[in-house]
Short mmCIF file of C-alpha atoms in Angstrom, two decimals:
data_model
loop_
_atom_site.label_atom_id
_atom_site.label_comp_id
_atom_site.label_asym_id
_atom_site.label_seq_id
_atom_site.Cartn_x
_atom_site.Cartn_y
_atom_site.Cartn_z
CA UNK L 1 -3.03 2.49 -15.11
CA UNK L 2 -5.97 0.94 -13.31
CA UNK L 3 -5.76 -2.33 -11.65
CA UNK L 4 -8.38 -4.44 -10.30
CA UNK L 5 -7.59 -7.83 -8.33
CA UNK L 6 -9.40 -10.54 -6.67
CA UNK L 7 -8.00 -12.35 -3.98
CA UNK L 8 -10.05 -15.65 -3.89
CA UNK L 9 -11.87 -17.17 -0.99
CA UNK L 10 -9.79 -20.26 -0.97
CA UNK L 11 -6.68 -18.41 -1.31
CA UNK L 12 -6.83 -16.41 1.74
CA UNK L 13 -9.20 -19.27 4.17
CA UNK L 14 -8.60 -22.49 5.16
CA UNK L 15 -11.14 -23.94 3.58
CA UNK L 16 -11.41 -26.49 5.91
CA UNK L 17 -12.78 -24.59 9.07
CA UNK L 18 -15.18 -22.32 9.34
CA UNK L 19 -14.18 -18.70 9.70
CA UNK L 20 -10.70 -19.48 9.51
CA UNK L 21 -8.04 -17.42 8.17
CA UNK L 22 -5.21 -18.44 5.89
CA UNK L 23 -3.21 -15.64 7.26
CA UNK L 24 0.57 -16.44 5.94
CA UNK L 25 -1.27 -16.68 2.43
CA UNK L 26 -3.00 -13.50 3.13
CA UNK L 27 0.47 -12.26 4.62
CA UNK L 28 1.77 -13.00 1.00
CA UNK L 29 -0.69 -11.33 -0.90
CA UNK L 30 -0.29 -8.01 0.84
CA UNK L 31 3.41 -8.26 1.09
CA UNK L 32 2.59 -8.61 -2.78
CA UNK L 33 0.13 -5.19 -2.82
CA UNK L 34 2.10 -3.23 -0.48
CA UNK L 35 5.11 -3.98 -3.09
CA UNK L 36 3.43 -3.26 -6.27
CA UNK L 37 3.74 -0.04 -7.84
CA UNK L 38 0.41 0.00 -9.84
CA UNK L 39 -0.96 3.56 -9.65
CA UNK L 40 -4.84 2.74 -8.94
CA UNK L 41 -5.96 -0.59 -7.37
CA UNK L 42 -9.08 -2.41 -6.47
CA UNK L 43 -8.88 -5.61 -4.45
CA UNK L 44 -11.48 -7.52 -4.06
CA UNK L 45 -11.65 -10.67 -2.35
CA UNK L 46 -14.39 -13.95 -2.32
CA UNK L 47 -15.52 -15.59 0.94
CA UNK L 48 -14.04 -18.78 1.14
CA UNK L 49 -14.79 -20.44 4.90
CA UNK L 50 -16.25 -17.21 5.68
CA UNK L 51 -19.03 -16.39 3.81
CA UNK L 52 -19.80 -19.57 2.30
CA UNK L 53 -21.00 -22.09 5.20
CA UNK L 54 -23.09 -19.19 5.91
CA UNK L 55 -24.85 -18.64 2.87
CA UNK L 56 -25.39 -22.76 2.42
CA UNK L 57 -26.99 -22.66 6.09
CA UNK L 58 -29.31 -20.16 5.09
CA UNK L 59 -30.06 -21.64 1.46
CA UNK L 60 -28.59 -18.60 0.47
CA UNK L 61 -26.64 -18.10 -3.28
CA UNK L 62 -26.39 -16.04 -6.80
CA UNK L 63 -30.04 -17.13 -7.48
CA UNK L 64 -32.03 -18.40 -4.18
CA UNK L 65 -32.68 -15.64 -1.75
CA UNK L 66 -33.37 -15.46 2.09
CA UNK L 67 -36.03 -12.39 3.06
CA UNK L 68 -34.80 -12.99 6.96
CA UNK L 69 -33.02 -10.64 8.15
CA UNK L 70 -31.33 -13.18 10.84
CA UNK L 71 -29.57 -14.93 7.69
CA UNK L 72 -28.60 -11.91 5.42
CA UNK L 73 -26.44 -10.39 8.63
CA UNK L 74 -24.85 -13.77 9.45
CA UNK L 75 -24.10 -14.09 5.85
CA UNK L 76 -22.80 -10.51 5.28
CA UNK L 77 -21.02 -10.50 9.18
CA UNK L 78 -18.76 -13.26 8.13
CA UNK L 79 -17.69 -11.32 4.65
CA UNK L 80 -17.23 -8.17 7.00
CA UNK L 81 -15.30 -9.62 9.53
CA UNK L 82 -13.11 -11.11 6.44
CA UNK L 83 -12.73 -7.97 4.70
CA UNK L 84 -11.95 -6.73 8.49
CA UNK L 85 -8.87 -8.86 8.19
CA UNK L 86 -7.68 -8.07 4.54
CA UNK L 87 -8.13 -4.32 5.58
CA UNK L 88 -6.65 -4.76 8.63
CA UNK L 89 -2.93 -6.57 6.69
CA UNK L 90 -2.64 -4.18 3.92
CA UNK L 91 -3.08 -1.23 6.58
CA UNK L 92 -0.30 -2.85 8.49
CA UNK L 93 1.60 -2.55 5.35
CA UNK L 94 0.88 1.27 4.67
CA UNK L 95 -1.63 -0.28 2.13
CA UNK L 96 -4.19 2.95 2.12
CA UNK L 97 -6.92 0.59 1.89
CA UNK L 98 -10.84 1.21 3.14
CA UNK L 99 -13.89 -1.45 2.76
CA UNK L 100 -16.53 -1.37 0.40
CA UNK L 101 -19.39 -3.45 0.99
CA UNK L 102 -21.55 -4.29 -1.48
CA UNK L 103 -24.49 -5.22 0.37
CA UNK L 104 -24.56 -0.99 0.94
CA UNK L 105 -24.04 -0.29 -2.34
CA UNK L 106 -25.46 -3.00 -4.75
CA UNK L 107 -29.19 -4.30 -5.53
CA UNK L 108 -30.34 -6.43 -8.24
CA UNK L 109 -33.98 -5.90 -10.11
CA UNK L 110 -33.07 -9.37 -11.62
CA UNK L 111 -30.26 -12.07 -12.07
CA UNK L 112 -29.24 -9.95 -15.26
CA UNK L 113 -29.56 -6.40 -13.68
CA UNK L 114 -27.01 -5.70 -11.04
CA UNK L 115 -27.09 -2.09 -9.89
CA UNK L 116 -23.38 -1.20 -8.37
CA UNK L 117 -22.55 2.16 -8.69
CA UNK L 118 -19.01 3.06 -8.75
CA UNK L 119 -18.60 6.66 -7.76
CA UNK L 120 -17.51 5.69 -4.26
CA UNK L 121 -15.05 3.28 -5.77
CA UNK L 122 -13.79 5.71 -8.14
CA UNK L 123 -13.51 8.78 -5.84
CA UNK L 124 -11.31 6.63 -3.78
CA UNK L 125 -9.28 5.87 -6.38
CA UNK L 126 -8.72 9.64 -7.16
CA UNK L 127 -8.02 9.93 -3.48
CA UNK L 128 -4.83 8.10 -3.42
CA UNK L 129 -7.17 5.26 -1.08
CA UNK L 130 -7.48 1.25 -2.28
CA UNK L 131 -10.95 0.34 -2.32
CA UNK L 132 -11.48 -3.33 -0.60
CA UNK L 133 -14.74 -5.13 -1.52
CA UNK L 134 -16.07 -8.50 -1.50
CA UNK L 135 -18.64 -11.17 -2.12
CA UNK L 136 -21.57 -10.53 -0.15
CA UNK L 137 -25.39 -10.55 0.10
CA UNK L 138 -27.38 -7.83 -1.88
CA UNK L 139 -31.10 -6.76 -1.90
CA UNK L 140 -32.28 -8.83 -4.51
CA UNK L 141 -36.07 -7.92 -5.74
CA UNK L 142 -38.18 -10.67 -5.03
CA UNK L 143 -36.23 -12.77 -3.75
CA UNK L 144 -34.75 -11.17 -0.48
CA UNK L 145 -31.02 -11.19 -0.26
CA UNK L 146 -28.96 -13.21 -2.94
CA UNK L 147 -25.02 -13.71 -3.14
CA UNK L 148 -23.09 -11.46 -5.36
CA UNK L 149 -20.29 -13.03 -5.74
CA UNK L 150 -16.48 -11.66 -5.72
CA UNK L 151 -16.07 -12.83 -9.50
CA UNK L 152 -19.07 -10.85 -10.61
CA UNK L 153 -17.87 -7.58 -8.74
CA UNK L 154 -14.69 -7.71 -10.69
CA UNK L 155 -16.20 -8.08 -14.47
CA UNK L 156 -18.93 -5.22 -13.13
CA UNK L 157 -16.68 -2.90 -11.30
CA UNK L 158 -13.34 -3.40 -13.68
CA UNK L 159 -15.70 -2.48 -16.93
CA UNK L 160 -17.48 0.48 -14.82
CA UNK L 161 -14.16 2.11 -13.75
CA UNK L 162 -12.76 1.56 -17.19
CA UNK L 163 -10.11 -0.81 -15.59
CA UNK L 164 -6.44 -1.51 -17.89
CA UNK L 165 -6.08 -4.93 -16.41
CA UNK L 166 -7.68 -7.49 -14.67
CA UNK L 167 -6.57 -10.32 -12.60
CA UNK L 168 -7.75 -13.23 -10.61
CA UNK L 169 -5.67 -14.88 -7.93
CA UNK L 170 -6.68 -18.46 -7.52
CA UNK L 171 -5.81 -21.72 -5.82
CA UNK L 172 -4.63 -23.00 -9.07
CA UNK L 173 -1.92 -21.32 -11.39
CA UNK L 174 -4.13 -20.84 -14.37
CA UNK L 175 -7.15 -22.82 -15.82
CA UNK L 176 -6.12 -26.29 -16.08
CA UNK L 177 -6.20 -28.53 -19.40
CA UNK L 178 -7.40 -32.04 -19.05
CA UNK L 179 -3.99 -32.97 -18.42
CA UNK L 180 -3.54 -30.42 -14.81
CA UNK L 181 -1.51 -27.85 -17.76
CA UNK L 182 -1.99 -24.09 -17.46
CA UNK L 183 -4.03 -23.04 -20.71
CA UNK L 184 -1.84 -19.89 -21.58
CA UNK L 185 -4.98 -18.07 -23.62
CA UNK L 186 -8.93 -18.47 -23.83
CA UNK L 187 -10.90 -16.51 -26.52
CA UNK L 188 -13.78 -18.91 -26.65
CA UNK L 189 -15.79 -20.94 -23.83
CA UNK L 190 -16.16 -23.95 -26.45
CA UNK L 191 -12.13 -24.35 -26.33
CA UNK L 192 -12.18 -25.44 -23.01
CA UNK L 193 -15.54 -26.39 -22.06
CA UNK L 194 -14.80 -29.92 -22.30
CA UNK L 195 -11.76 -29.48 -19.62
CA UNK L 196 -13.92 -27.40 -17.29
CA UNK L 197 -16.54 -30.18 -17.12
CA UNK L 198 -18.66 -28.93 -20.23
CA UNK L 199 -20.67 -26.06 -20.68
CA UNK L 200 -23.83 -27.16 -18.20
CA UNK L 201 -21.39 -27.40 -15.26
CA UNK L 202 -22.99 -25.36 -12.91
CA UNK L 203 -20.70 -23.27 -10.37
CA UNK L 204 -22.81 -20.51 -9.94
CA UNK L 205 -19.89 -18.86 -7.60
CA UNK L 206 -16.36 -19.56 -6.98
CA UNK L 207 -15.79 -22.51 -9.42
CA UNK L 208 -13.53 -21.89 -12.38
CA UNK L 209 -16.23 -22.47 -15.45
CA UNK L 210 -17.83 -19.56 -13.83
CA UNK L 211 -14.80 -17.62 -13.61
CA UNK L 212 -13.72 -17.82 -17.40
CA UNK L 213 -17.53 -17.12 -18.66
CA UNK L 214 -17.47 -13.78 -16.61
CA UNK L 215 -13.68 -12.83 -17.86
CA UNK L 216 -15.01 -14.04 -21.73
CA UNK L 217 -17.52 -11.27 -21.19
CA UNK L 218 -15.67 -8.21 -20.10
CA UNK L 219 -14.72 -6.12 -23.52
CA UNK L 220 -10.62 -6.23 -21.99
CA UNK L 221 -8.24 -9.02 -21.33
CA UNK L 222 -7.95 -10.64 -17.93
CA UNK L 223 -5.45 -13.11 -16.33
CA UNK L 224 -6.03 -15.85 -14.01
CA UNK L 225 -2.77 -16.85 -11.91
CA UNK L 226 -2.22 -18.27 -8.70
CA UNK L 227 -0.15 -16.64 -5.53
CA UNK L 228 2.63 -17.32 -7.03
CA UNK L 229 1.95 -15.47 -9.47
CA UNK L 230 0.06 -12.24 -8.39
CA UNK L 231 3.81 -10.47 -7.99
CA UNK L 232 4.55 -10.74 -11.88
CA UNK L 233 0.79 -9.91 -12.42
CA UNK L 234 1.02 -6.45 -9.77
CA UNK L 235 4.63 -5.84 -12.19
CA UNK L 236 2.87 -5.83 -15.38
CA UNK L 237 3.13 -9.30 -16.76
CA UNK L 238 0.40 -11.92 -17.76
CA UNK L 239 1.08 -14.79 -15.30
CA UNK L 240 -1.43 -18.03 -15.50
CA UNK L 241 -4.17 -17.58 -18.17
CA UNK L 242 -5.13 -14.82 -20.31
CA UNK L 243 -8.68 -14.40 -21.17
CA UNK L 244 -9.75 -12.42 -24.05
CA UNK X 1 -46.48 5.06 2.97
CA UNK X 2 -42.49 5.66 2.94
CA UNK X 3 -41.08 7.39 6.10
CA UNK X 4 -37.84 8.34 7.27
CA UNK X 5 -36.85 8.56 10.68
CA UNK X 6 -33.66 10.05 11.90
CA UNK X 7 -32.59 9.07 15.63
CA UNK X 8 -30.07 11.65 16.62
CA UNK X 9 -26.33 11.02 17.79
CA UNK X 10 -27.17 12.68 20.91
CA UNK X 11 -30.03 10.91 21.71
CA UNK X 12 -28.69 7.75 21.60
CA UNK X 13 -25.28 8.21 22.82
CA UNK X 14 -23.74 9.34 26.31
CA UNK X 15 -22.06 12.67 24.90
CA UNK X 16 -19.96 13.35 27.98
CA UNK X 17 -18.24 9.83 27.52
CA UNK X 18 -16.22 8.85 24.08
CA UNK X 19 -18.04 5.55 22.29
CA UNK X 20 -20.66 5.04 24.84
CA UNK X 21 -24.11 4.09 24.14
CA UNK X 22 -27.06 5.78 25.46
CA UNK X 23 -28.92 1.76 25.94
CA UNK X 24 -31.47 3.33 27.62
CA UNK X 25 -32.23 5.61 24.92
CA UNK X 26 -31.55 3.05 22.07
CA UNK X 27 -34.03 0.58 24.15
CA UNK X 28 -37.05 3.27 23.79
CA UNK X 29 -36.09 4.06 20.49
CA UNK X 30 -36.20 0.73 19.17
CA UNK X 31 -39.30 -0.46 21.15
CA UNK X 32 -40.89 2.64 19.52
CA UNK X 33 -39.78 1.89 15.76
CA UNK X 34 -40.65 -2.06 16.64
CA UNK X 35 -44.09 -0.75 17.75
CA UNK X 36 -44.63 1.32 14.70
CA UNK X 37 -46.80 0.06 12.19
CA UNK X 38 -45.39 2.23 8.91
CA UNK X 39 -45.06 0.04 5.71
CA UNK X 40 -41.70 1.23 4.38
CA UNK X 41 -39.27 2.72 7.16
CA UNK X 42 -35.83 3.81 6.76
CA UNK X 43 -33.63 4.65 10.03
CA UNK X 44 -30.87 6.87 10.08
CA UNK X 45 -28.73 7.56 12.71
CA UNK X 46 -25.77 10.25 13.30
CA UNK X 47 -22.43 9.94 15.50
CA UNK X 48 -22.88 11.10 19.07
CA UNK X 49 -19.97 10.45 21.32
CA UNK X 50 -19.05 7.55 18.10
CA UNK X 51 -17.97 9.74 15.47
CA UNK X 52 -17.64 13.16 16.82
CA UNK X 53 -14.70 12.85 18.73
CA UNK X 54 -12.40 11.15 16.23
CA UNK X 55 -13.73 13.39 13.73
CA UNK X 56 -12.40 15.73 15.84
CA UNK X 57 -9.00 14.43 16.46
CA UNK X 58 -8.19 13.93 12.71
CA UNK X 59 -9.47 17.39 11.98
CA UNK X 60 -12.17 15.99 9.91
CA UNK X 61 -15.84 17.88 9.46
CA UNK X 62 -17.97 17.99 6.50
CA UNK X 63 -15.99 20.54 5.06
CA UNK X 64 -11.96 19.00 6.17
CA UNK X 65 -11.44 16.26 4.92
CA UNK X 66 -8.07 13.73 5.18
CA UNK X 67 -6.24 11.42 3.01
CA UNK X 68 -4.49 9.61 5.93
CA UNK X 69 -6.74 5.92 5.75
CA UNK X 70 -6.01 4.90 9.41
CA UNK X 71 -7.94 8.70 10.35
CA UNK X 72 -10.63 7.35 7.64
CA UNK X 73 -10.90 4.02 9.11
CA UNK X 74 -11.34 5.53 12.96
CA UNK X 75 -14.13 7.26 12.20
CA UNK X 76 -16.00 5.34 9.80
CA UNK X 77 -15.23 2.42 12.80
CA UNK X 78 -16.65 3.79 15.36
CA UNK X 79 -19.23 4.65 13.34
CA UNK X 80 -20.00 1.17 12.12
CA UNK X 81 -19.48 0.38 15.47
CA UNK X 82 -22.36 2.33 17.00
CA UNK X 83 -24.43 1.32 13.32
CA UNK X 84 -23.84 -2.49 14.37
CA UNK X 85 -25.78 -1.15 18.38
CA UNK X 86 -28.54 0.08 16.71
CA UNK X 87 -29.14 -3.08 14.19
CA UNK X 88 -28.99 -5.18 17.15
CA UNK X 89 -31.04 -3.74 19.34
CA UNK X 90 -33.79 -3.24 16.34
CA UNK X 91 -33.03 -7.21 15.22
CA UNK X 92 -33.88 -7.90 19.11
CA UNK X 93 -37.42 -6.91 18.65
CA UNK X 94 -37.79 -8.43 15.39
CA UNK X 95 -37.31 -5.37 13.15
CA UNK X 96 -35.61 -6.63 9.73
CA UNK X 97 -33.14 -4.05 10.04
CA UNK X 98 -30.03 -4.32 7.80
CA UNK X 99 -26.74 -2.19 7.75
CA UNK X 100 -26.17 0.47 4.94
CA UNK X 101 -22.89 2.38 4.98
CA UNK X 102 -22.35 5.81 3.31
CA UNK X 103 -18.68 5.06 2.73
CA UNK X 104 -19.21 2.19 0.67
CA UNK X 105 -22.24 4.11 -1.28
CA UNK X 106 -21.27 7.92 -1.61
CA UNK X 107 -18.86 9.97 -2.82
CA UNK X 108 -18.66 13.98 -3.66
CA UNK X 109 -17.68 15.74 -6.33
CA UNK X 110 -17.84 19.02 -4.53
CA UNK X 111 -19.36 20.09 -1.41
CA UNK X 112 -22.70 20.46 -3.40
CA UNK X 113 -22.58 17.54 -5.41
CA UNK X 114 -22.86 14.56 -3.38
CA UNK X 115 -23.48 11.19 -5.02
CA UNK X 116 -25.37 8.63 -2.99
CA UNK X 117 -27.15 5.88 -5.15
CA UNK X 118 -30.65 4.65 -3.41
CA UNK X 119 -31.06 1.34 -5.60
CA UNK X 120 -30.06 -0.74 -2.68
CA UNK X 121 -32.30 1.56 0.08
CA UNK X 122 -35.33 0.93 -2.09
CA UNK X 123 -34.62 -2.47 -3.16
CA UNK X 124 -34.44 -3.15 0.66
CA UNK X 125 -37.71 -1.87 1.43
CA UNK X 126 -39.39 -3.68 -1.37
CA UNK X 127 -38.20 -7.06 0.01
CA UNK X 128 -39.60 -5.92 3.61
CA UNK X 129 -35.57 -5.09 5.28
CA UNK X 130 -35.37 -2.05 7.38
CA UNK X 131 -32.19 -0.21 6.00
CA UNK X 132 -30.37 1.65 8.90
CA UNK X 133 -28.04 4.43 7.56
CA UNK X 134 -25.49 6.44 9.73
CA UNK X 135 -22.99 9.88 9.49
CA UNK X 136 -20.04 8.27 8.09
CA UNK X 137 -17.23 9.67 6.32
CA UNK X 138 -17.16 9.55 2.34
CA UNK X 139 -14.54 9.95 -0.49
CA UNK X 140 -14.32 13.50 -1.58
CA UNK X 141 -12.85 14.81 -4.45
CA UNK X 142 -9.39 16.83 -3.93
CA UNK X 143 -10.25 16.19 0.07
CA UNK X 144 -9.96 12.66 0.47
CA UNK X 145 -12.52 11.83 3.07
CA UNK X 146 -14.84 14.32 4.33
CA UNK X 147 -18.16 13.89 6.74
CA UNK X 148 -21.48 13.32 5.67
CA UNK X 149 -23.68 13.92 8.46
CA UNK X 150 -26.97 11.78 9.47
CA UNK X 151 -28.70 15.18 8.53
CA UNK X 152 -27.47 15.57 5.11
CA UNK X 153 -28.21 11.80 4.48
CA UNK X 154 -32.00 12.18 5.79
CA UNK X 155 -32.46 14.92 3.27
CA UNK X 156 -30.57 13.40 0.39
CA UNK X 157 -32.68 9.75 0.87
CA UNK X 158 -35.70 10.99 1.50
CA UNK X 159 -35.91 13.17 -1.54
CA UNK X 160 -34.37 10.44 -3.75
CA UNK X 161 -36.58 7.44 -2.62
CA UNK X 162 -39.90 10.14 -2.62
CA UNK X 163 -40.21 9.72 0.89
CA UNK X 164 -44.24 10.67 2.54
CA UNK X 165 -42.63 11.61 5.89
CA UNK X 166 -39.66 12.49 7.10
CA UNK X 167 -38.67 12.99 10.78
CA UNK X 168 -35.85 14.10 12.81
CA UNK X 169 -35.45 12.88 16.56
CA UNK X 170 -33.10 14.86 19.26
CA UNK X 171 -32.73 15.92 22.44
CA UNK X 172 -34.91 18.85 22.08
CA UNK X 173 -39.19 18.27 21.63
CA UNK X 174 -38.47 20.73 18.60
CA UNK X 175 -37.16 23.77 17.68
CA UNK X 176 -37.17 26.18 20.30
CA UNK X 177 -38.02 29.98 20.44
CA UNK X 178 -35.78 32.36 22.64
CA UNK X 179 -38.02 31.07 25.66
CA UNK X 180 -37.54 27.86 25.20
CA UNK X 181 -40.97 26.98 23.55
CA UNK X 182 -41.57 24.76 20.58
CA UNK X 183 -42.41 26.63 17.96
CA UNK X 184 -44.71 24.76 16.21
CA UNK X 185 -44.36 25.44 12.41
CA UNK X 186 -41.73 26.78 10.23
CA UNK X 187 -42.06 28.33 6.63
CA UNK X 188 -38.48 30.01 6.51
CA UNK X 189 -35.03 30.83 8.13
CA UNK X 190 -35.79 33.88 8.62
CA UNK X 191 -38.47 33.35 10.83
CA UNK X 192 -35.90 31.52 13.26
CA UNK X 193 -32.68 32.83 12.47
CA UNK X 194 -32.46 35.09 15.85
CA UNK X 195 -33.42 31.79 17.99
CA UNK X 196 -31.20 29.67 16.23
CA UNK X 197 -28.09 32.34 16.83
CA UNK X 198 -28.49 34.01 13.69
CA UNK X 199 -28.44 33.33 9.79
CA UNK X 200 -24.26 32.91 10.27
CA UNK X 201 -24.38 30.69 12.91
CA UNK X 202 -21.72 27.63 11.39
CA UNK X 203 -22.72 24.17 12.43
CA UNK X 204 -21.58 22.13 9.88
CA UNK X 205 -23.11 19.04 11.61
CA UNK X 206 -25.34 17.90 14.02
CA UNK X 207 -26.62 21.80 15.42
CA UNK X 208 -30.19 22.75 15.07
CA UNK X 209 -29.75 25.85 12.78
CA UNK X 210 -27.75 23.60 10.44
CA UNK X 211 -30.53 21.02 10.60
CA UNK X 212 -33.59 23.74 9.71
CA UNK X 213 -32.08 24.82 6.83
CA UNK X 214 -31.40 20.74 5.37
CA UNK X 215 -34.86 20.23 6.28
CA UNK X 216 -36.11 23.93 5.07
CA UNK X 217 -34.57 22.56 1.14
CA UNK X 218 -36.51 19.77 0.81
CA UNK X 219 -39.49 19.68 -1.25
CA UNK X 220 -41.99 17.80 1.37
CA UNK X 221 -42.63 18.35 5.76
CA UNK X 222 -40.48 17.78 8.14
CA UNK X 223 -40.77 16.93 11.73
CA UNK X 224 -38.56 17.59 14.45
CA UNK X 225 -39.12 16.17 18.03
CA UNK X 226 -37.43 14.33 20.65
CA UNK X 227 -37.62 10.99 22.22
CA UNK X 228 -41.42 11.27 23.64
CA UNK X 229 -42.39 12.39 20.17
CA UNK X 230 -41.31 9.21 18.24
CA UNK X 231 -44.02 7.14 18.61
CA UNK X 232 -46.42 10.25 17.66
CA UNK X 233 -44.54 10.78 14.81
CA UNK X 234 -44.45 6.85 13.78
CA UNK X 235 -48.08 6.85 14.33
CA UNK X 236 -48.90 9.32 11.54
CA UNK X 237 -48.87 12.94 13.56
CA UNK X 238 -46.83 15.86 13.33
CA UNK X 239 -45.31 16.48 17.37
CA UNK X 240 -42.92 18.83 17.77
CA UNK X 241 -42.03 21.66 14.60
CA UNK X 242 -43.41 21.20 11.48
CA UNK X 243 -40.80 22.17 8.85
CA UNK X 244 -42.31 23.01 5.29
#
């Protein structure tokens, strides 16, 4: 059984300061890891108060690049110095984890091709280790550097490792009806388009429209759940919202 | 024109003193690659007094490998750590230089199968970024991690990205005959095998002999010098051995 999970940006930062850790929610995620007895697991996590001021300084996201080299390494030091941290809990939790940063592994010839090869990901799998990646910058051709974002890594890497199950752990305990309800199952954008603020809502990274269009397109179920429930999600159960 | 340069762990690191930077070395290094005027460059650097000696305490080598993450994660640390020197010092004289690390890229079947995707090395270039590569440690099947030295990364990139040139900078201004002398070109082992300590001699990483025959396999010349042969080499000649 293969696992992969995001931890969102805004579940582990405080949003509202730069480069700040949430740390008791990232305490409760790895408590959560370290205490899951999935056999293989990815974790991968967005960038919250880290990466994100960054990449707006800079002009920086999924489609407008930077070719200076002074704003792709502020943008990618804050996502390593997060992924530092999340490293840094699960290992203090016998968590076997070791980083994996995209910007070292990824490139894009376009906004449709992303090259991410998954060897090193699956190797450590084999291994016994728990790959960490995250959102980050990638060489993007013509255009510089552009944001991958953590939501993107999971559809790409969960298909290319053949993942069982796939989960995202938001700030919200599932997507939300009109009405603030947890819809328990999507199988079509249209059914909750209007809910999500119609299909033009543009979020090209981190905002929940975006989330469910990348989930509708992976060939496997996936579940969106909040903290609260990424225990019954590591256990085998579909917290939140499945989306199929 | 696409050329690789390796700067050598002993060149720019104090050997007789655990994680300490050679600066001096590292300045003249830099100011040389700064100086250069060669379209496409990728740098590569090995461990020095960074990797070597944790390495050494986790009984790691390219060969051992260990599936303990916190021996993982001290190497591949203080190897990011001296990676992190050498962007710096590059990004102080304007050199787009951006980090790529063999752990989150490469993994190896066996010890003759060793995966390392180039997408995001050439996608770098193309967009103008200087991608600086270092020894790191990598999954490895049925090993966990093992060692995949600067050497074994030179060969392996500059083959896959069709590199024109392809140098090798150390302590010595070549390879050296049993008196000491440069010898200026090499067509096989053979020729150097009693000067090198013999056809047997085993240095897995970082030893001359061990870097002859890397260089020996590939399918274009290579260039081994030291220091006061960078800027030679950068500038289009051949100093020190020619390796073809």
């Amino acid at each position: 059984m293969t696992t992969v999970v995001k931890l969102g940006g805004s579940v582990i930062t405080d949003k509202e300061r730069d480069e700040t850790l949430d740390g008791r929610a990232l305490d409760r995620a790895a408590d959560h890891i370290a205490d899951a007895s999935t056999d293989d697991l990815v974790v991968v996590h967005g960038g919250g108060s880290f990466g994100h001021p960054h990449a707006d300084e800079h002009g920086v996201s999924t489609t407008d690049g930077t070719q200076d080299a002074d704003g792709a390494l502020a943008i990618h030091g804050a996502m390593t110095t997060l992924n530092r941290f999340v490293v840094e809990r699960l290992r203090e939790r016998d968590v076997p984890a070791l980083p994996v940063h995209p910007l070292s592994a990824a490139a894009r010839a376009d906004a449709a091709r992303l090259s991410l090869p998954t060897d090193q990901v699956s190797t450590m799998l084999g291994e016994g280790f728990v790959p960490v990646l995250h959102g980050d910058v990638v060489a993007h051709e013509g255009k510089g550097v552009t944001v991958l974002s953590g939501d993107e890594i999971v559809t790409h890497v969960g298909k290319a490792i053949g993942a069982d199950r796939i989960g995202v752990c938001s700030t919200v305990p599932g997507v939300l009806d009109a009405d603030g309800d947890v819809i328990p199952r999507i199988d079509a954008f249209g059914d909750v388009a209007d809910a999500l603020g119609g299909s033009d809502a543009t979020d090209v990274s981190g905002g929940m429209a975006g989330k469910v269009r990348e989930l509708l397109a992976l060939d496997r179920p996936a579940s969106v759940f909040d903290l609260d429930g990424l225990d019954a999600f590591l256990a085998g159960e579909r917290p939140g919202t499945t989306i199929e």
